[in-house]
Amino acid sequence: MTTFVDRVELHIAAGNGGHGCASVHREKFKPLGGPDGGNGGRGGDVVLVVEQDVTTLLDYHHRPHRTATNGKPGAGDHRDGAHGKDLVLEVPDGTVVTDRRGNVLADMVGQGTTFVAGGGGRGGLGNAALASPRRKAPGFALLGEPGEARDLVLELKTVADVALVGYPSAGKSSLISVLSAAKPKIADYPFTTLVPNLGVVTAGSSVYTVADVPGLIPGASQGKGLGLEFLRHVERCSVLVHVLDCATLESDRDPLSDLDIIEAELAEYGGLSDRPRLVVLNKIDIPDGKDLAEMVRPDLQARGYRIHEVSAVSREGLKELSFTLAGLVDESRAAKPKQESTRVVIRPKAVDDSGFTVTEEADSLYRVRGEKPERWVRQTDFNNDEAVGYLADRLNRLGVEAELVKAGAREGDGVAIGPEDNAVVFDFEPAMATGAEMLGRRGEDHRMDISRPAAQRRRDREASRAEQDPDAEYEAFDPFG
């Protein structure tokens, strides 16, 4: 049964916001006590948090679909809906979060590091919050926004100071078991180690971590063996240690050719040329291994490598090796730039930024894109005429109609608000009257009626007054009358 997973595809969905409530307060002797609809609750976020006790992504391999709770809808008597509960997902230290295209969204290193992977939807406003001096009793409320849904890829890259690399059965697992308290599986056949092993080593006052990277063979960088699956675990290490088998039973192998092959695979993978190298000649407790180590040592020194001859069985040379690694790790840590406190970056909006864009597309269609217009459309109940009229008011105040006219839109042209796969399309009607004076009964807006009888009645009254007294209109605007 699989116990270690270092790459998963995670499907998350944040909670939806609760709908606002359209309600009118009613009690004895107060049949119309004013709007009292509460706001909807915010949907829960999906948050990734680094937890040191978590070492694998196995849980998300078995359950890749995760959803936060929705916000509750508002109610009458000014009762707001409850907020949805955030969904906190614990991930191992060193997890890289990317989208399906490979774009890095977060590199999560360090205990407690958090990343909001999906934001919950806003709750809709109730009609009590929408009331104004001009619209005293709104007959509608705003809908809650849907939560953010996305597909993520989680990759685990081991956070260790030293990486042990080499052929299968070179003795990497045995070495890490005697250098630290780690207890990896050890056997006399290749590919015994199927997952990276971590161990903590103490050398004097230095404490560092060692990772055993399994399964490197020729072609590992191209997917052969297990190398491609685990080469990512080498990326964060500060020091690379080549563990060379000096007692191999394969006649076509020797420490120098093994080193050249592993270095070629690391170069093919890329990004590791700047790491300091150390060569460990292992299994010198065997007479033939000791002789072979002495034979290849001059050639390795000529290449500029630091060399340690060790035995995981007799533990010869392990103390010197641990202190040498500690020195290299300390040098690497000292060379890293000091971490500065997080700076607050303020990016003010440009003075000419309207917050939306209007682009002309084929077939007399104009598309409006922007955070506010798209959010307002998602919050609108299109089964309620008054809510649609309120949307028209908001768009006009933002300047959308003026920008459409400037772009060349004419009456009857199509206007789409939002992306192509989720847009609301309607016919453009320029110079539409706006304001609460156009409202009739709650839930109605006469601007949605093509005949617009209220406007026609107003024109008829003005025409009748003009016939009865031609000077009436002039006198009405005479400041000295």
C-alpha positions as a printed Julia matrix, in Angstrom:
481×3 Matrix{Float64}:
   0.0    0.0     0.0
   1.34   3.46   -0.94
   2.47   5.47    2.08
   4.34   8.3     0.34
   2.99  10.6    -2.35
   4.86  13.72   -3.45
   2.67  14.92   -6.33
  -1.12  15.23   -6.47
  -3.77  17.12   -8.39
  -6.15  18.84   -6.01
  -9.61  20.13   -6.93
 -10.81  22.78   -4.52
 -13.98  24.85   -4.25
 -14.42  27.69   -1.78
 -17.81  28.27   -0.19
 -20.51  30.31   -1.9
 -21.76  33.48   -0.29
 -25.26  33.45    1.17
 -28.04  35.4    -0.54
 -29.33  38.61    0.97
 -32.91  38.74    2.21
 -35.67  41.01    0.9
 -38.05  41.53    3.82
 -40.33  44.25    5.22
 -40.83  44.67    8.94
 -44.42  44.01    9.99
 -46.01  44.2    13.41
 -49.25  45.41   14.95
 -50.05  49.0    13.95
 -46.92  48.95   11.73
 -47.84  46.96    8.63
 -45.02  48.55    6.62
 -42.23  49.18    9.1
 -39.47  49.46    6.52
 -36.98  47.0     5.03
 -35.35  44.62    7.5
 -33.71  41.98    5.32
 -30.3   40.81    6.59
 -27.11  40.21    4.63
 -25.88  36.8     3.54
 -22.8   35.27    5.14
 -19.4   35.02    3.47
 -18.37  31.65    2.03
 -15.46  29.8     3.61
 -11.94  30.05    2.16
  -9.7   27.11    1.24
  -6.35  27.68    2.99
  -3.14  25.65    2.68
  -0.93  25.62    5.8
   2.52  24.1     6.27
   2.61  21.59    9.12
   5.92  19.99   10.1
   4.25  16.75   11.24
   2.86  16.16    7.74
   5.4   14.46    5.46
   3.33  13.23    2.52
   0.48  14.28    0.24
  -1.14  10.86    0.56
  -4.38  12.17    2.06
  -5.02  14.36   -0.99
  -4.18  11.44   -3.28
  -7.11   9.49   -1.83
  -9.47  12.48   -1.52
  -8.57  15.05   -4.19
 -11.86  16.99   -4.07
 -12.16  19.45   -1.18
 -14.95  21.98   -0.61
 -15.4   24.69    2.02
 -18.8   25.4     3.58
 -21.21  27.96    2.14
 -22.39  31.11    3.86
 -25.93  31.11    5.2
 -28.6   33.38    3.67
 -29.83  36.45    5.51
 -33.23  36.59    7.19
 -35.81  39.15    8.24
 -35.55  41.28   11.37
 -32.01  42.35   10.34
 -30.57  38.86   10.91
 -27.37  38.32    8.94
 -26.44  34.84    7.73
 -23.57  32.95    9.36
 -20.21  32.92    7.61
 -18.98  29.67    6.1
 -16.16  27.89    7.93
 -12.71  28.07    6.32
 -11.28  24.76    5.12
  -7.66  24.44    6.34
  -5.56  21.85    4.48
  -2.21  20.88    6.01
   0.67  20.26    3.61
   4.32  19.24    4.14
   7.14  21.74    4.37
   8.5   22.36    0.87
   5.22  22.03   -1.04
   5.05  23.94   -4.33
   1.58  24.93   -5.53
   1.08  25.35   -9.28
  -1.83  25.52  -11.67
  -2.39  23.06  -14.49
  -0.24  25.13  -16.84
   2.72  24.93  -14.47
   2.59  28.52  -13.2
   3.89  28.67   -9.62
   1.28  30.1    -7.27
   3.05  29.54   -3.94
   6.3   28.03   -2.65
   5.46  26.98    0.87
   8.54  26.7     3.05
   8.55  27.1     6.82
   6.23  26.08    9.62
   2.94  27.98    9.57
   3.27  29.36    6.03
  -0.22  29.91    4.63
  -1.69  30.36    1.18
  -5.33  31.13    0.41
  -5.87  28.76   -2.49
  -9.52  29.69   -3.01
 -11.41  32.72   -1.76
 -14.96  32.35   -0.5
 -17.74  34.29   -2.2
 -19.09  37.49   -0.72
 -22.48  37.42    0.88
 -25.26  39.36   -0.82
 -26.63  42.53    0.77
 -30.16  42.46    2.14
 -32.7   45.11    1.24
 -32.07  46.89    4.56
 -28.49  47.6     3.5
 -29.65  48.69    0.02
 -32.14  51.27    1.31
 -31.35  54.91    0.53
 -33.2   58.26    0.67
 -34.25  57.71   -2.96
 -35.0   53.99   -2.65
 -36.53  53.68    0.81
 -38.03  50.2     0.5
 -36.12  48.06   -2.02
 -38.07  45.05   -3.14
 -34.96  43.03   -3.89
 -31.69  41.84   -2.38
 -28.31  40.93   -3.86
 -27.32  37.35   -4.49
 -24.27  35.79   -2.87
 -21.2   35.37   -5.04
 -19.97  31.88   -5.93
 -16.76  30.74   -4.27
 -13.56  30.35   -6.23
 -13.09  26.88   -7.76
  -9.78  25.81   -9.26
  -7.55  22.85  -10.0
  -4.15  22.86   -8.33
  -1.06  20.69   -8.55
   0.85  20.1    -5.31
   4.48  18.98   -5.57
   6.63  18.15   -2.58
  10.29  19.16   -2.74
  12.18  17.94    0.28
  13.69  20.66    2.44
  17.1   19.25    3.43
  20.66  20.56    3.71
  22.47  17.54    2.25
  21.34  15.17   -0.53
  22.84  11.7    -0.93
  22.81  10.67   -4.6
  24.13   7.59   -6.31
  23.32   4.28   -7.93
  20.82   1.89   -6.33
  22.45  -0.3    -3.67
  25.39   2.12   -3.3
  24.73   2.25    0.44
  22.87   5.55    0.78
  20.2    4.14    3.08
  22.8    2.43    5.25
  24.77   5.67    5.46
  21.82   7.79    6.53
  20.83   5.17    9.1
  24.19   5.43   10.89
  24.61   9.19   10.51
  21.14   9.9    11.98
  18.29   8.2    13.79
  16.43   7.52   10.53
  15.47   3.87    9.94
  15.03   3.35    6.2
  14.45  -0.01    4.61
  17.78  -1.72    3.81
  18.19  -4.84    1.66
  20.66  -6.4    -0.77
  18.71  -5.7    -3.98
  18.3   -2.58   -6.15
  15.49  -0.05   -5.66
  15.0   -1.01   -2.03
  14.36   2.65   -1.26
  11.18   3.78   -3.0
  10.7    7.1    -1.2
  13.09   9.85   -0.01
  14.29   9.42    3.57
  15.17  12.28    5.89
  17.53  12.19    8.84
  18.78  14.82   11.3
  22.52  14.86   12.0
  24.26  16.6    14.91
  27.96  17.4    14.53
  29.26  19.53   17.38
  27.13  22.66   17.51
  25.77  22.16   13.99
  22.48  20.45   13.26
  21.52  19.68    9.67
  19.24  17.37    7.7
  20.27  14.69    5.22
  18.02  13.32    2.45
  18.47  10.0     0.7
  17.34  10.39   -2.93
  16.5    6.96   -4.39
  16.67   5.39   -7.8
  19.21   7.32   -9.92
  20.31   5.33  -12.97
  21.27   6.25  -16.56
  18.32   8.03  -18.15
  16.8    9.09  -14.82
  16.34  12.69  -16.0
  14.26  11.36  -18.92
  11.99   9.23  -16.72
  13.91   5.98  -16.5
  13.77   4.15  -13.19
  12.62   6.28  -10.26
  14.96   9.22  -10.79
  12.59  11.62  -12.48
  10.06  11.14   -9.68
  12.56  12.12   -6.98
  15.11  14.44   -8.62
  12.92  17.35   -7.54
  13.86  16.54   -3.95
  17.48  17.54   -4.7
  16.59  21.08   -5.74
  16.48  22.61   -2.25
  19.62  20.87   -0.89
  22.73  22.96   -0.25
  25.3   20.15   -0.6
  25.37  17.13   -2.92
  27.11  13.96   -1.76
  28.0   11.3    -4.33
  27.89   7.91   -2.64
  30.05   5.57   -4.76
  29.97   1.81   -4.34
  33.5    0.44   -4.11
  32.35  -3.18   -3.77
  29.87  -3.53   -6.63
  29.41  -6.99   -8.12
  28.63  -5.65  -11.6
  31.65  -5.98  -13.86
  30.73  -3.05  -16.11
  30.66  -0.55  -13.24
  33.31   1.32  -11.3
  33.24   4.42   -9.04
  34.49   6.82  -11.74
  31.94   5.77  -14.38
  29.16   5.85  -11.77
  30.15   9.4   -10.86
  30.2   10.52  -14.5
  26.76   9.01  -15.18
  25.11  10.57  -12.11
  26.7   13.97  -12.86
  25.39  13.76  -16.44
  21.88  13.08  -15.14
  22.08  16.01  -12.69
  23.28  18.3   -15.48
  20.45  17.11  -17.72
  17.93  17.87  -14.99
  19.46  21.34  -14.58
  19.77  23.95  -11.83
  22.29  22.09   -9.66
  25.66  23.18  -11.06
  26.31  25.69   -8.26
  26.0   23.19   -5.38
  29.22  22.07   -3.65
  30.04  18.39   -4.2
  31.49  15.78   -1.91
  32.48  12.2    -2.84
  32.0    9.33   -0.4
  33.74   6.05   -1.23
  31.57   3.53    0.57
  32.03  -0.1     1.69
  35.75   0.1     2.49
  35.2   -2.57    5.17
  35.43  -5.07    2.29
  39.1   -5.71    1.25
  38.39  -5.28   -2.47
  36.44  -2.1    -1.67
  39.36  -0.66    0.26
  41.78  -1.41   -2.59
  39.46   0.1    -5.22
  38.98   3.25   -3.11
  42.73   3.76   -2.92
  43.01   3.27   -6.71
  40.38   5.86   -7.7
  41.22   8.41   -5.0
  44.01  10.16   -7.01
  41.76  10.54  -10.07
  38.96  12.03   -7.96
  41.36  14.42   -6.23
  42.62  15.51   -9.65
  39.04  16.48  -10.53
  38.9   18.69   -7.44
  36.54  16.62   -5.27
  36.72  16.31   -1.51
  36.88  12.63   -0.72
  35.89  10.58    2.32
  36.37   6.83    2.63
  33.7    5.36    4.9
  32.0    2.16    5.94
  28.42   2.1     7.16
  29.07  -1.31    8.71
  32.25  -0.62   10.69
  31.43   3.11   10.91
  34.93   4.0     9.81
  35.28   7.62    8.67
  31.73   8.62    9.63
  32.72  11.18   12.28
  35.04  13.02    9.88
  32.33  12.94    7.2
  29.67  14.39    9.51
  31.89  17.31   10.55
  32.92  18.04    6.96
  29.26  18.16    5.93
  28.51  20.42    8.88
  31.19  22.86    7.7
  29.81  22.93    4.15
  26.27  23.47    5.42
  27.39  26.3     7.71
  29.19  27.98    4.8
  26.07  27.68    2.64
  23.87  29.14    5.37
  26.27  32.05    5.94
  26.35  32.83    2.21
  22.58  33.15    1.98
  21.26  36.72    2.14
  19.74  37.72    5.43
  15.97  37.65    5.5
  14.44  41.08    5.67
  11.13  41.92    7.24
   8.21  41.88    4.86
   7.68  45.21    3.18
   4.25  46.61    2.56
   3.95  47.45   -1.14
   1.29  50.0    -2.05
   0.2   50.14   -5.67
  -2.29  53.0    -6.04
  -4.74  52.86   -8.9
  -3.95  55.08  -11.86
  -5.98  58.28  -12.07
  -7.26  57.31  -15.52
  -8.18  53.76  -14.54
 -11.96  53.41  -14.86
 -11.95  49.89  -13.45
 -13.34  48.28  -16.61
 -12.65  47.94  -20.33
 -14.93  47.92  -23.36
 -13.83  46.05  -26.49
 -15.69  45.67  -29.78
 -16.07  42.15  -31.1
 -17.67  40.65  -34.19
 -21.38  40.92  -35.03
 -21.91  44.28  -33.25
 -21.07  42.81  -29.85
 -19.3   44.88  -27.18
 -17.7   43.09  -24.26
 -17.31  44.75  -20.85
 -14.62  43.33  -18.54
 -13.84  44.58  -15.05
 -13.99  43.48  -11.44
 -16.93  45.65  -10.44
 -19.24  45.12  -13.45
 -18.69  41.36  -13.38
 -19.27  41.16   -9.63
 -22.44  43.24   -9.88
 -23.8   40.95  -12.6
 -23.16  37.87  -10.44
 -25.04  39.52   -7.58
 -28.12  40.43   -9.62
 -31.36  38.45   -9.56
 -32.52  38.77  -13.18
 -35.97  37.49  -12.26
 -36.57  40.74  -10.38
 -37.11  43.85  -12.51
 -36.15  46.21   -9.72
 -32.87  44.36   -9.19
 -32.11  44.67  -12.92
 -32.89  48.38  -12.77
 -30.56  48.74   -9.79
 -27.83  47.07  -11.86
 -28.44  49.58  -14.66
 -28.09  52.44  -12.18
 -24.78  51.11  -10.9
 -23.36  50.56  -14.39
 -24.37  54.07  -15.48
 -22.8   55.67  -12.41
 -19.59  53.75  -13.12
 -19.55  55.17  -16.66
 -20.15  51.97  -18.61
 -22.87  53.48  -20.82
 -20.75  56.51  -21.68
 -17.81  54.26  -22.57
 -20.04  52.08  -24.77
 -21.25  55.16  -26.67
 -17.65  56.32  -27.01
 -16.7   52.91  -28.43
 -19.41  53.23  -31.11
 -22.21  51.12  -29.64
 -25.67  51.9   -30.96
 -29.14  51.07  -29.74
 -29.85  47.39  -30.27
 -26.2   46.27  -30.29
 -25.27  43.39  -28.03
 -23.42  44.06  -24.78
 -21.75  41.17  -22.92
 -20.47  41.57  -19.38
 -18.0   38.93  -18.27
 -15.79  36.28  -19.93
 -16.91  34.39  -23.0
 -17.78  31.2   -21.12
 -19.85  32.96  -18.44
 -21.2   36.25  -19.72
 -24.55  38.02  -19.46
 -25.65  39.45  -22.83
 -28.32  42.13  -23.32
 -29.33  44.75  -25.9
 -27.88  48.23  -25.53
 -30.39  51.03  -24.82
 -28.5   54.34  -24.49
 -29.69  57.33  -22.49
 -31.95  55.17  -20.33
 -33.47  57.14  -17.47
 -32.23  56.06  -14.08
 -33.15  56.66  -10.49
 -35.63  55.56   -7.87
 -38.32  57.83   -9.33
 -38.78  55.24  -12.08
 -39.76  52.52   -9.6
 -43.32  51.27   -9.15
 -44.34  48.58   -6.73
 -41.61  46.71   -4.9
 -39.9   44.26   -7.23
 -40.81  46.21  -10.38
 -38.95  48.71  -12.54
 -40.8   50.34  -15.41
 -37.57  50.69  -17.36
 -37.93  46.99  -18.06
 -41.27  47.69  -19.8
 -40.78  48.69  -23.43
 -43.91  50.94  -23.44
 -42.82  52.82  -20.25
 -46.35  54.14  -19.39
 -45.15  56.34  -16.54
 -42.95  58.37  -18.87
 -45.77  58.65  -21.38
 -48.2   59.89  -18.7
 -45.72  62.53  -17.6
 -45.34  63.78  -21.17
 -49.14  63.9   -21.57
 -49.52  66.0   -18.39
 -46.86  68.46  -19.54
 -48.53  68.79  -22.95
 -51.95  69.42  -21.32
 -50.55  72.16  -19.08
 -48.86  73.82  -22.04
 -52.18  73.94  -23.95
 -54.08  75.44  -20.99
 -51.5   78.12  -20.15
 -48.69  78.72  -22.63
 -46.74  80.75  -20.03
 -46.94  78.07  -17.34
 -43.66  76.44  -18.27
 -41.89  79.79  -18.5
 -43.25  81.0   -15.17
 -42.31  77.73  -13.47
 -38.64  78.45  -14.17
 -38.8   82.23  -13.47
 -36.66  82.78  -10.32
 -38.38  86.14   -9.69
 -41.94  84.84  -10.14
